[in-house]
Each structure stands twice: as C-alpha cells, then as structure tokens.
PDB file of C-alpha atoms in Angstrom:
ATOM      1  CA  MET X   1      32.649  18.206-148.488  1.00  0.00           C
ATOM      2  CA  ILE X   2      29.003  19.219-149.326  1.00  0.00           C
ATOM      3  CA  PRO X   3      27.949  21.926-147.049  1.00  0.00           C
ATOM      4  CA  ASP X   4      24.695  21.960-145.130  1.00  0.00           C
ATOM      5  CA  TYR X   5      21.518  22.881-146.965  1.00  0.00           C
ATOM      6  CA  PRO X   6      20.718  26.486-145.874  1.00  0.00           C
ATOM      7  CA  PRO X   7      17.174  27.577-144.573  1.00  0.00           C
ATOM      8  CA  GLY X   8      15.078  30.133-146.242  1.00  0.00           C
ATOM      9  CA  HIS X   9      15.122  33.815-145.036  1.00  0.00           C
ATOM     10  CA  ASP X  10      12.139  35.232-147.045  1.00  0.00           C
ATOM     11  CA  LEU X  11      14.326  36.702-149.798  1.00  0.00           C
ATOM     12  CA  LEU X  12      11.487  36.403-152.308  1.00  0.00           C
ATOM     13  CA  ALA X  13       8.499  36.946-150.054  1.00  0.00           C
ATOM     14  CA  GLY X  14       5.306  38.170-151.969  1.00  0.00           C
ATOM     15  CA  LYS X  15       7.054  37.794-155.388  1.00  0.00           C
ATOM     16  CA  VAL X  16       5.657  35.415-158.172  1.00  0.00           C
ATOM     17  CA  VAL X  17       8.421  33.506-159.936  1.00  0.00           C
ATOM     18  CA  VAL X  18       8.131  31.750-163.276  1.00  0.00           C
ATOM     19  CA  VAL X  19      10.676  28.960-163.734  1.00  0.00           C
ATOM     20  CA  THR X  20      11.230  27.261-167.069  1.00  0.00           C
ATOM     21  CA  ALA X  21      12.366  23.509-167.493  1.00  0.00           C
ATOM     22  CA  ALA X  22      11.658  22.956-163.745  1.00  0.00           C
ATOM     23  CA  ALA X  23      10.291  19.362-163.893  1.00  0.00           C
ATOM     24  CA  GLY X  24      13.610  17.531-163.853  1.00  0.00           C
ATOM     25  CA  THR X  25      16.294  16.792-161.226  1.00  0.00           C
ATOM     26  CA  GLY X  26      18.659  19.558-161.916  1.00  0.00           C
ATOM     27  CA  ILE X  27      19.003  23.371-161.474  1.00  0.00           C
ATOM     28  CA  GLY X  28      15.555  24.037-162.746  1.00  0.00           C
ATOM     29  CA  SER X  29      13.698  21.990-159.952  1.00  0.00           C
ATOM     30  CA  ALA X  30      16.275  23.220-157.358  1.00  0.00           C
ATOM     31  CA  VAL X  31      15.593  26.888-158.130  1.00  0.00           C
ATOM     32  CA  ALA X  32      11.896  26.322-157.970  1.00  0.00           C
ATOM     33  CA  LYS X  33      12.350  24.637-154.498  1.00  0.00           C
ATOM     34  CA  ARG X  34      14.454  27.482-153.188  1.00  0.00           C
ATOM     35  CA  CYS X  35      12.126  30.238-154.495  1.00  0.00           C
ATOM     36  CA  LEU X  36       9.245  28.441-152.432  1.00  0.00           C
ATOM     37  CA  GLU X  37      11.460  28.304-149.471  1.00  0.00           C
ATOM     38  CA  GLU X  38      12.234  32.004-149.885  1.00  0.00           C
ATOM     39  CA  GLY X  39       8.568  32.870-149.886  1.00  0.00           C
ATOM     40  CA  ALA X  40       7.640  33.253-153.446  1.00  0.00           C
ATOM     41  CA  GLU X  41       4.702  31.833-155.312  1.00  0.00           C
ATOM     42  CA  VAL X  42       6.069  29.879-158.118  1.00  0.00           C
ATOM     43  CA  ILE X  43       4.805  28.870-161.451  1.00  0.00           C
ATOM     44  CA  VAL X  44       6.789  25.785-162.755  1.00  0.00           C
ATOM     45  CA  SER X  45       6.943  24.938-166.450  1.00  0.00           C
ATOM     46  CA  ASP X  46       8.305  22.161-168.729  1.00  0.00           C
ATOM     47  CA  TRP X  47       7.561  20.766-172.117  1.00  0.00           C
ATOM     48  CA  HIS X  48       7.003  17.252-170.362  1.00  0.00           C
ATOM     49  CA  GLU X  49       3.479  17.466-168.790  1.00  0.00           C
ATOM     50  CA  ARG X  50       3.575  14.194-166.764  1.00  0.00           C
ATOM     51  CA  ARG X  51       6.924  15.117-165.079  1.00  0.00           C
ATOM     52  CA  LEU X  52       5.853  18.688-164.669  1.00  0.00           C
ATOM     53  CA  THR X  53       2.695  17.573-162.807  1.00  0.00           C
ATOM     54  CA  GLU X  54       4.678  15.193-160.657  1.00  0.00           C
ATOM     55  CA  LYS X  55       7.226  17.891-159.726  1.00  0.00           C
ATOM     56  CA  ALA X  56       4.380  20.486-158.859  1.00  0.00           C
ATOM     57  CA  THR X  57       2.697  17.913-156.665  1.00  0.00           C
ATOM     58  CA  GLU X  58       6.076  17.237-154.969  1.00  0.00           C
ATOM     59  CA  LEU X  59       6.698  21.036-154.262  1.00  0.00           C
ATOM     60  CA  GLU X  60       3.240  21.754-152.869  1.00  0.00           C
ATOM     61  CA  ALA X  61       4.263  20.973-149.500  1.00  0.00           C
ATOM     62  CA  LEU X  62       6.572  23.955-149.548  1.00  0.00           C
ATOM     63  CA  GLY X  63       4.209  26.664-150.807  1.00  0.00           C
ATOM     64  CA  LYS X  64       1.971  27.951-153.463  1.00  0.00           C
ATOM     65  CA  VAL X  65       2.931  26.284-156.640  1.00  0.00           C
ATOM     66  CA  HIS X  66       1.304  26.185-160.153  1.00  0.00           C
ATOM     67  CA  ALA X  67       2.293  24.112-163.214  1.00  0.00           C
ATOM     68  CA  ILE X  68       1.964  25.322-166.758  1.00  0.00           C
ATOM     69  CA  PRO X  69       3.336  23.316-169.616  1.00  0.00           C
ATOM     70  CA  CYS X  70       5.465  25.168-172.022  1.00  0.00           C
ATOM     71  CA  ASP X  71       7.767  24.258-175.028  1.00  0.00           C
ATOM     72  CA  VAL X  72      10.169  27.324-175.271  1.00  0.00           C
ATOM     73  CA  THR X  73      10.603  26.697-179.184  1.00  0.00           C
ATOM     74  CA  SER X  74       6.831  27.846-179.595  1.00  0.00           C
ATOM     75  CA  GLU X  75       6.315  31.397-179.279  1.00  0.00           C
ATOM     76  CA  ASP X  76       2.479  30.779-178.677  1.00  0.00           C
ATOM     77  CA  GLN X  77       3.385  28.427-175.897  1.00  0.00           C
ATOM     78  CA  VAL X  78       5.703  31.061-174.391  1.00  0.00           C
ATOM     79  CA  GLN X  79       2.912  33.722-174.335  1.00  0.00           C
ATOM     80  CA  ALA X  80       0.596  31.263-173.009  1.00  0.00           C
ATOM     81  CA  LEU X  81       3.037  30.496-170.035  1.00  0.00           C
ATOM     82  CA  VAL X  82       3.199  34.352-169.338  1.00  0.00           C
ATOM     83  CA  ASP X  83      -0.540  34.859-169.694  1.00  0.00           C
ATOM     84  CA  GLY X  84      -1.439  31.957-167.596  1.00  0.00           C
ATOM     85  CA  ALA X  85       0.934  32.935-164.687  1.00  0.00           C
ATOM     86  CA  VAL X  86      -0.810  36.241-164.786  1.00  0.00           C
ATOM     87  CA  GLU X  87      -4.293  34.688-164.864  1.00  0.00           C
ATOM     88  CA  ARG X  88      -3.353  32.617-161.877  1.00  0.00           C
ATOM     89  CA  CYS X  89      -1.200  34.970-159.742  1.00  0.00           C
ATOM     90  CA  GLY X  90      -2.340  38.289-160.870  1.00  0.00           C
ATOM     91  CA  ARG X  91       1.234  39.546-161.969  1.00  0.00           C
ATOM     92  CA  ILE X  92       4.833  38.102-162.496  1.00  0.00           C
ATOM     93  CA  ASP X  93       7.887  39.469-160.690  1.00  0.00           C
ATOM     94  CA  VAL X  94      10.864  37.070-161.739  1.00  0.00           C
ATOM     95  CA  LEU X  95      11.405  34.956-164.745  1.00  0.00           C
ATOM     96  CA  VAL X  96      14.003  32.246-164.320  1.00  0.00           C
ATOM     97  CA  ASN X  97      15.273  31.136-167.752  1.00  0.00           C
ATOM     98  CA  ASN X  98      16.526  27.661-167.247  1.00  0.00           C
ATOM     99  CA  ALA X  99      15.489  25.766-170.418  1.00  0.00           C
ATOM    100  CA  GLY X 100      18.452  24.456-172.476  1.00  0.00           C
ATOM    101  CA  LEU X 101      19.643  21.587-174.416  1.00  0.00           C
ATOM    102  CA  GLY X 102      23.168  20.027-174.642  1.00  0.00           C
ATOM    103  CA  GLY X 103      24.733  17.358-176.695  1.00  0.00           C
ATOM    104  CA  THR X 104      28.225  16.241-177.794  1.00  0.00           C
ATOM    105  CA  ALA X 105      29.288  16.296-181.476  1.00  0.00           C
ATOM    106  CA  SER X 106      32.378  17.308-183.377  1.00  0.00           C
ATOM    107  CA  VAL X 107      31.832  20.297-185.763  1.00  0.00           C
ATOM    108  CA  LEU X 108      33.110  17.943-188.348  1.00  0.00           C
ATOM    109  CA  ASP X 109      30.204  15.670-187.796  1.00  0.00           C
ATOM    110  CA  MET X 110      27.606  17.950-186.381  1.00  0.00           C
ATOM    111  CA  THR X 111      24.366  18.366-188.613  1.00  0.00           C
ATOM    112  CA  ASP X 112      22.160  21.284-189.284  1.00  0.00           C
ATOM    113  CA  ASP X 113      19.423  19.901-187.333  1.00  0.00           C
ATOM    114  CA  GLU X 114      21.692  19.210-184.203  1.00  0.00           C
ATOM    115  CA  TRP X 115      23.103  22.719-184.407  1.00  0.00           C
ATOM    116  CA  SER X 116      19.723  24.235-184.928  1.00  0.00           C
ATOM    117  CA  ARG X 117      17.800  22.358-182.135  1.00  0.00           C
ATOM    118  CA  VAL X 118      20.438  23.279-179.298  1.00  0.00           C
ATOM    119  CA  LEU X 119      20.431  26.956-180.492  1.00  0.00           C
ATOM    120  CA  ASP X 120      16.651  27.132-180.661  1.00  0.00           C
ATOM    121  CA  ILE X 121      16.097  25.686-177.323  1.00  0.00           C
ATOM    122  CA  THR X 122      18.936  27.139-175.417  1.00  0.00           C
ATOM    123  CA  LEU X 123      19.464  30.605-176.952  1.00  0.00           C
ATOM    124  CA  THR X 124      16.228  31.361-178.967  1.00  0.00           C
ATOM    125  CA  GLY X 125      14.121  29.863-176.297  1.00  0.00           C
ATOM    126  CA  THR X 126      15.691  32.302-173.714  1.00  0.00           C
ATOM    127  CA  PHE X 127      15.092  35.169-176.020  1.00  0.00           C
ATOM    128  CA  ARG X 128      11.444  34.215-176.534  1.00  0.00           C
ATOM    129  CA  CYS X 129      10.837  33.956-172.716  1.00  0.00           C
ATOM    130  CA  THR X 130      12.851  37.284-172.077  1.00  0.00           C
ATOM    131  CA  ARG X 131      10.734  39.040-174.568  1.00  0.00           C
ATOM    132  CA  ALA X 132       7.375  38.046-173.274  1.00  0.00           C
ATOM    133  CA  ALA X 133       8.515  38.469-169.652  1.00  0.00           C
ATOM    134  CA  LEU X 134       9.644  42.069-170.349  1.00  0.00           C
ATOM    135  CA  ARG X 135       6.624  43.073-172.365  1.00  0.00           C
ATOM    136  CA  ARG X 136       4.549  41.982-169.295  1.00  0.00           C
ATOM    137  CA  PHE X 137       6.834  43.818-166.746  1.00  0.00           C
ATOM    138  CA  VAL X 138       6.389  47.011-168.787  1.00  0.00           C
ATOM    139  CA  ALA X 139       2.511  46.452-168.944  1.00  0.00           C
ATOM    140  CA  GLN X 140       2.670  46.069-165.086  1.00  0.00           C
ATOM    141  CA  GLY X 141       4.244  49.450-164.687  1.00  0.00           C
ATOM    142  CA  GLY X 142       7.943  48.309-164.806  1.00  0.00           C
ATOM    143  CA  GLY X 143       9.991  46.557-162.180  1.00  0.00           C
ATOM    144  CA  GLY X 144      10.928  42.923-162.126  1.00  0.00           C
ATOM    145  CA  ALA X 145      14.018  40.603-162.586  1.00  0.00           C
ATOM    146  CA  ILE X 146      15.105  38.017-164.979  1.00  0.00           C
ATOM    147  CA  VAL X 147      17.707  35.327-164.352  1.00  0.00           C
ATOM    148  CA  ASN X 148      19.298  33.334-167.099  1.00  0.00           C
ATOM    149  CA  ASN X 149      21.181  30.103-166.809  1.00  0.00           C
ATOM    150  CA  ALA X 150      24.238  30.288-168.876  1.00  0.00           C
ATOM    151  CA  SER X 151      27.475  28.158-168.483  1.00  0.00           C
ATOM    152  CA  VAL X 152      31.096  28.670-168.008  1.00  0.00           C
ATOM    153  CA  ILE X 153      31.367  26.712-171.331  1.00  0.00           C
ATOM    154  CA  GLY X 154      30.263  30.197-173.056  1.00  0.00           C
ATOM    155  CA  TRP X 155      33.785  31.313-171.927  1.00  0.00           C
ATOM    156  CA  ARG X 156      35.777  28.155-172.105  1.00  0.00           C
ATOM    157  CA  ALA X 157      36.470  25.798-174.978  1.00  0.00           C
ATOM    158  CA  GLN X 158      35.502  22.199-174.993  1.00  0.00           C
ATOM    159  CA  ALA X 159      35.819  19.690-177.636  1.00  0.00           C
ATOM    160  CA  GLY X 160      32.391  18.530-179.048  1.00  0.00           C
ATOM    161  CA  GLN X 161      30.442  21.357-177.591  1.00  0.00           C
ATOM    162  CA  ALA X 162      30.602  24.027-180.299  1.00  0.00           C
ATOM    163  CA  HIS X 163      26.749  24.145-180.433  1.00  0.00           C
ATOM    164  CA  TYR X 164      26.136  24.408-176.633  1.00  0.00           C
ATOM    165  CA  ALA X 165      28.964  26.777-176.159  1.00  0.00           C
ATOM    166  CA  ALA X 166      27.769  29.073-178.993  1.00  0.00           C
ATOM    167  CA  ALA X 167      24.294  29.027-177.517  1.00  0.00           C
ATOM    168  CA  LYS X 168      25.509  29.826-173.918  1.00  0.00           C
ATOM    169  CA  ALA X 169      27.784  32.668-175.241  1.00  0.00           C
ATOM    170  CA  GLY X 170      24.687  33.764-176.807  1.00  0.00           C
ATOM    171  CA  VAL X 171      22.772  33.702-173.574  1.00  0.00           C
ATOM    172  CA  MET X 172      25.659  35.771-172.009  1.00  0.00           C
ATOM    173  CA  ALA X 173      25.440  38.503-174.732  1.00  0.00           C
ATOM    174  CA  LEU X 174      21.607  38.454-174.598  1.00  0.00           C
ATOM    175  CA  THR X 175      21.852  38.955-170.842  1.00  0.00           C
ATOM    176  CA  ARG X 176      24.000  42.157-171.277  1.00  0.00           C
ATOM    177  CA  CYS X 177      22.245  43.679-174.080  1.00  0.00           C
ATOM    178  CA  SER X 178      18.777  43.158-172.825  1.00  0.00           C
ATOM    179  CA  ALA X 179      19.742  44.406-169.438  1.00  0.00           C
ATOM    180  CA  LEU X 180      20.327  47.786-171.151  1.00  0.00           C
ATOM    181  CA  ASP X 181      17.050  47.609-172.966  1.00  0.00           C
ATOM    182  CA  ALA X 182      15.088  46.820-169.875  1.00  0.00           C
ATOM    183  CA  ALA X 183      16.945  49.381-167.467  1.00  0.00           C
ATOM    184  CA  GLU X 184      14.659  52.329-168.406  1.00  0.00           C
ATOM    185  CA  HIS X 185      11.817  50.009-167.152  1.00  0.00           C
ATOM    186  CA  HIS X 186      13.527  49.253-163.797  1.00  0.00           C
ATOM    187  CA  VAL X 187      13.809  45.510-164.881  1.00  0.00           C
ATOM    188  CA  ARG X 188      17.264  43.794-163.997  1.00  0.00           C
ATOM    189  CA  VAL X 189      18.612  40.994-166.165  1.00  0.00           C
ATOM    190  CA  ASN X 190      21.442  38.822-164.902  1.00  0.00           C
ATOM    191  CA  ALA X 191      22.792  35.383-165.420  1.00  0.00           C
ATOM    192  CA  VAL X 192      24.567  32.490-163.750  1.00  0.00           C
ATOM    193  CA  ALA X 193      27.311  30.563-165.396  1.00  0.00           C
ATOM    194  CA  PRO X 194      27.749  27.241-163.645  1.00  0.00           C
ATOM    195  CA  SER X 195      30.720  24.984-164.416  1.00  0.00           C
ATOM    196  CA  LEU X 196      29.574  21.529-163.226  1.00  0.00           C
ATOM    197  CA  ALA X 197      26.430  20.970-161.094  1.00  0.00           C
ATOM    198  CA  MET X 198      25.775  17.180-160.381  1.00  0.00           C
ATOM    199  CA  HIS X 199      22.303  15.670-160.835  1.00  0.00           C
ATOM    200  CA  PRO X 200      20.988  12.230-161.986  1.00  0.00           C
ATOM    201  CA  PHE X 201      20.476  13.320-165.615  1.00  0.00           C
ATOM    202  CA  LEU X 202      23.998  14.457-165.894  1.00  0.00           C
ATOM    203  CA  ALA X 203      25.254  11.317-164.487  1.00  0.00           C
ATOM    204  CA  LYS X 204      23.264   9.215-166.870  1.00  0.00           C
ATOM    205  CA  VAL X 205      24.552  10.956-169.942  1.00  0.00           C
ATOM    206  CA  THR X 206      28.245  11.565-169.009  1.00  0.00           C
ATOM    207  CA  SER X 207      30.800   8.843-168.477  1.00  0.00           C
ATOM    208  CA  ASP X 208      32.410   8.262-165.156  1.00  0.00           C
ATOM    209  CA  GLU X 209      35.685   9.058-166.582  1.00  0.00           C
ATOM    210  CA  LEU X 210      34.700  12.518-167.968  1.00  0.00           C
ATOM    211  CA  LEU X 211      32.995  13.417-164.530  1.00  0.00           C
ATOM    212  CA  ARG X 212      36.145  12.631-162.592  1.00  0.00           C
ATOM    213  CA  GLU X 213      38.280  14.821-164.909  1.00  0.00           C
ATOM    214  CA  LEU X 214      35.791  17.578-164.635  1.00  0.00           C
ATOM    215  CA  GLU X 215      35.709  17.318-160.879  1.00  0.00           C
ATOM    216  CA  GLN X 216      39.321  17.372-160.721  1.00  0.00           C
ATOM    217  CA  ARG X 217      39.410  20.839-162.397  1.00  0.00           C
ATOM    218  CA  GLU X 218      37.272  22.206-159.504  1.00  0.00           C
ATOM    219  CA  ALA X 219      39.103  23.804-156.656  1.00  0.00           C
ATOM    220  CA  PHE X 220      36.841  22.014-154.167  1.00  0.00           C
ATOM    221  CA  GLY X 221      37.304  18.718-155.970  1.00  0.00           C
ATOM    222  CA  ARG X 222      33.737  18.138-156.368  1.00  0.00           C
ATOM    223  CA  ALA X 223      30.756  19.203-158.472  1.00  0.00           C
ATOM    224  CA  ALA X 224      28.355  21.742-157.312  1.00  0.00           C
ATOM    225  CA  GLN X 225      24.968  20.665-155.947  1.00  0.00           C
ATOM    226  CA  PRO X 226      22.063  22.192-158.035  1.00  0.00           C
ATOM    227  CA  TRP X 227      20.767  24.079-154.951  1.00  0.00           C
ATOM    228  CA  GLU X 228      24.280  25.827-154.755  1.00  0.00           C
ATOM    229  CA  VAL X 229      23.586  27.152-158.266  1.00  0.00           C
ATOM    230  CA  ALA X 230      20.042  27.959-157.187  1.00  0.00           C
ATOM    231  CA  ASN X 231      21.114  29.973-154.243  1.00  0.00           C
ATOM    232  CA  VAL X 232      22.840  32.396-156.402  1.00  0.00           C
ATOM    233  CA  MET X 233      19.925  32.587-158.851  1.00  0.00           C
ATOM    234  CA  VAL X 234      17.609  33.481-155.929  1.00  0.00           C
ATOM    235  CA  PHE X 235      20.144  36.171-154.833  1.00  0.00           C
ATOM    236  CA  LEU X 236      20.063  37.700-158.392  1.00  0.00           C
ATOM    237  CA  ALA X 237      16.222  37.483-158.295  1.00  0.00           C
ATOM    238  CA  SER X 238      15.906  39.161-154.921  1.00  0.00           C
ATOM    239  CA  ASP X 239      16.002  42.797-153.782  1.00  0.00           C
ATOM    240  CA  TYR X 240      19.616  42.317-152.308  1.00  0.00           C
ATOM    241  CA  ALA X 241      20.741  42.490-156.003  1.00  0.00           C
ATOM    242  CA  SER X 242      18.853  45.670-156.770  1.00  0.00           C
ATOM    243  CA  TYR X 243      21.831  47.482-158.256  1.00  0.00           C
ATOM    244  CA  LEU X 244      22.992  44.493-160.200  1.00  0.00           C
ATOM    245  CA  THR X 245      22.050  44.161-163.936  1.00  0.00           C
ATOM    246  CA  GLY X 246      23.738  42.851-167.146  1.00  0.00           C
ATOM    247  CA  GLU X 247      26.235  40.662-165.130  1.00  0.00           C
ATOM    248  CA  VAL X 248      27.052  36.962-165.593  1.00  0.00           C
ATOM    249  CA  VAL X 249      28.091  35.488-162.324  1.00  0.00           C
ATOM    250  CA  SER X 250      30.224  32.416-162.584  1.00  0.00           C
ATOM    251  CA  VAL X 251      29.149  29.677-159.975  1.00  0.00           C
ATOM    252  CA  SER X 252      32.245  27.839-160.298  1.00  0.00           C
ATOM    253  CA  SER X 253      35.317  26.791-158.102  1.00  0.00           C
ATOM    254  CA  GLN X 254      37.317  25.773-161.337  1.00  0.00           C
ATOM    255  CA  HIS X 255      40.745  26.939-161.493  1.00  0.00           C
ATOM    256  CA  PRO X 256      42.732  27.486-164.675  1.00  0.00           C
TER     257      PRO X 256
END
C-alpha cells in the first residue's frame, strides 16, 4: 500500500536549493517539488531545455522556481549553473546532485564509450557540481548542504551493471571524502541510496518481468515512489540533519 503524500512543514524555508536532472518524472523532479513545498526557492536544471522549461512552468504554482540548463559533463556549464543561481537568488544553500545515467551491458561486451559516458555523467558530473558548490559555499562564508543521489547498487552486485555500480560506489566514496574536506567550512555532504523507485522512464526501459522480480525483493513488496526518496533528501538538506555528514542513507525496504 502506498502511503498518503505528506504535507510540507517549512523544513527548507528561506533556503535556495539547486537540483540537477530535475526535468524528468523521477527523483529529480520529485525532490524539486518537495523542496518548494518545504518553503525553498528552487533552481531546477537539466540538459534538455524544452523539458526543463515545461517542468519549471509546472512547478511555478508551488513557489519560486528558476530554470537553468546544464550538462554536468561540461565544467563551463556547471559553473554557469552555480553563477546563474547566485545571480537570480543572491546565494545558494543546498545542492542536490541527482544527475546520473544507467544502462545494461555485460563487461564482456561493454565498450570504452559506454563505460566512460556512465562514469562521466554519474560520478564525474557529481564531482564537478560538488566542487563548484563547495567553492561557492566557502565564498559565501561557509555553511550549506550537498545531497547526492547514489544507489544500493553501489553495494550490491547486479549483472550488466558494472559501469553504473562502479559510478554509484564512487558517488558514495566521494560523499564520504568530500564531507571531510567540507567540514571545516561547516558544509554537510550526505547521500541517499535508493533501491527501486518507480517512475514512467524506469517502466519504459525495464521489462515487466525484471520489475516484478525487483519488487519481490522489497520488504513492502513494491517499489518506492520518487517522493518517498525525495523526503529523505529533504531531511538531509534541512537543519534537522545538522550533525549528519559523510553518510549514505539507504532508502530501501530490500531484504537480503
């Protein structure tokens, strides 16, 4: 049974939040929506400009939202995202690193290009955005929060997922290490590791048979809703998590 959608409680009131890869129907757009409902001013970003504009228009009814296109494989675009957010809002307080790319290929058949593209978007893109945000937080005098989207696949083996698993394991390690680098500047860096969050794109690229198998592994017998993952990301971004850094929180009901 899917629980009722919870109301906002101003957990992010007065904060400026940047969310990457927020134009789709998955976790990114869900976290942007939740941040608005929790009182934040939100900058949504994505590489697909048309979808990004449509998503920003859709979210405008909930609060103050801005759209800035960004391809996280480009250092110049990442820097333009941070600079644009500061230009529009005066500062940034939270970065949600949601951009990532998956795929299925055996190591035996995987090409260098397939490997490199997943790593460049999912891991190096997270690094680029983290670096740019941390430099901005320091320039502002310190303080701030970064929330990364990892995956339980960074811990658990799955056939055909070597590139994605390596990237997400890297995001976990990046989270832990950058948290120590950022601590002296009073910046917190944490991550979530979802197991299975259902949204239309996942349903489109995954067979019904595999989805049923994955759902059966979950203790609740169902996939998470994207907003259930977003709720945990909002908590990590909020002052309720003020003493939490370098942690990877599993958002999963999956049993062994």
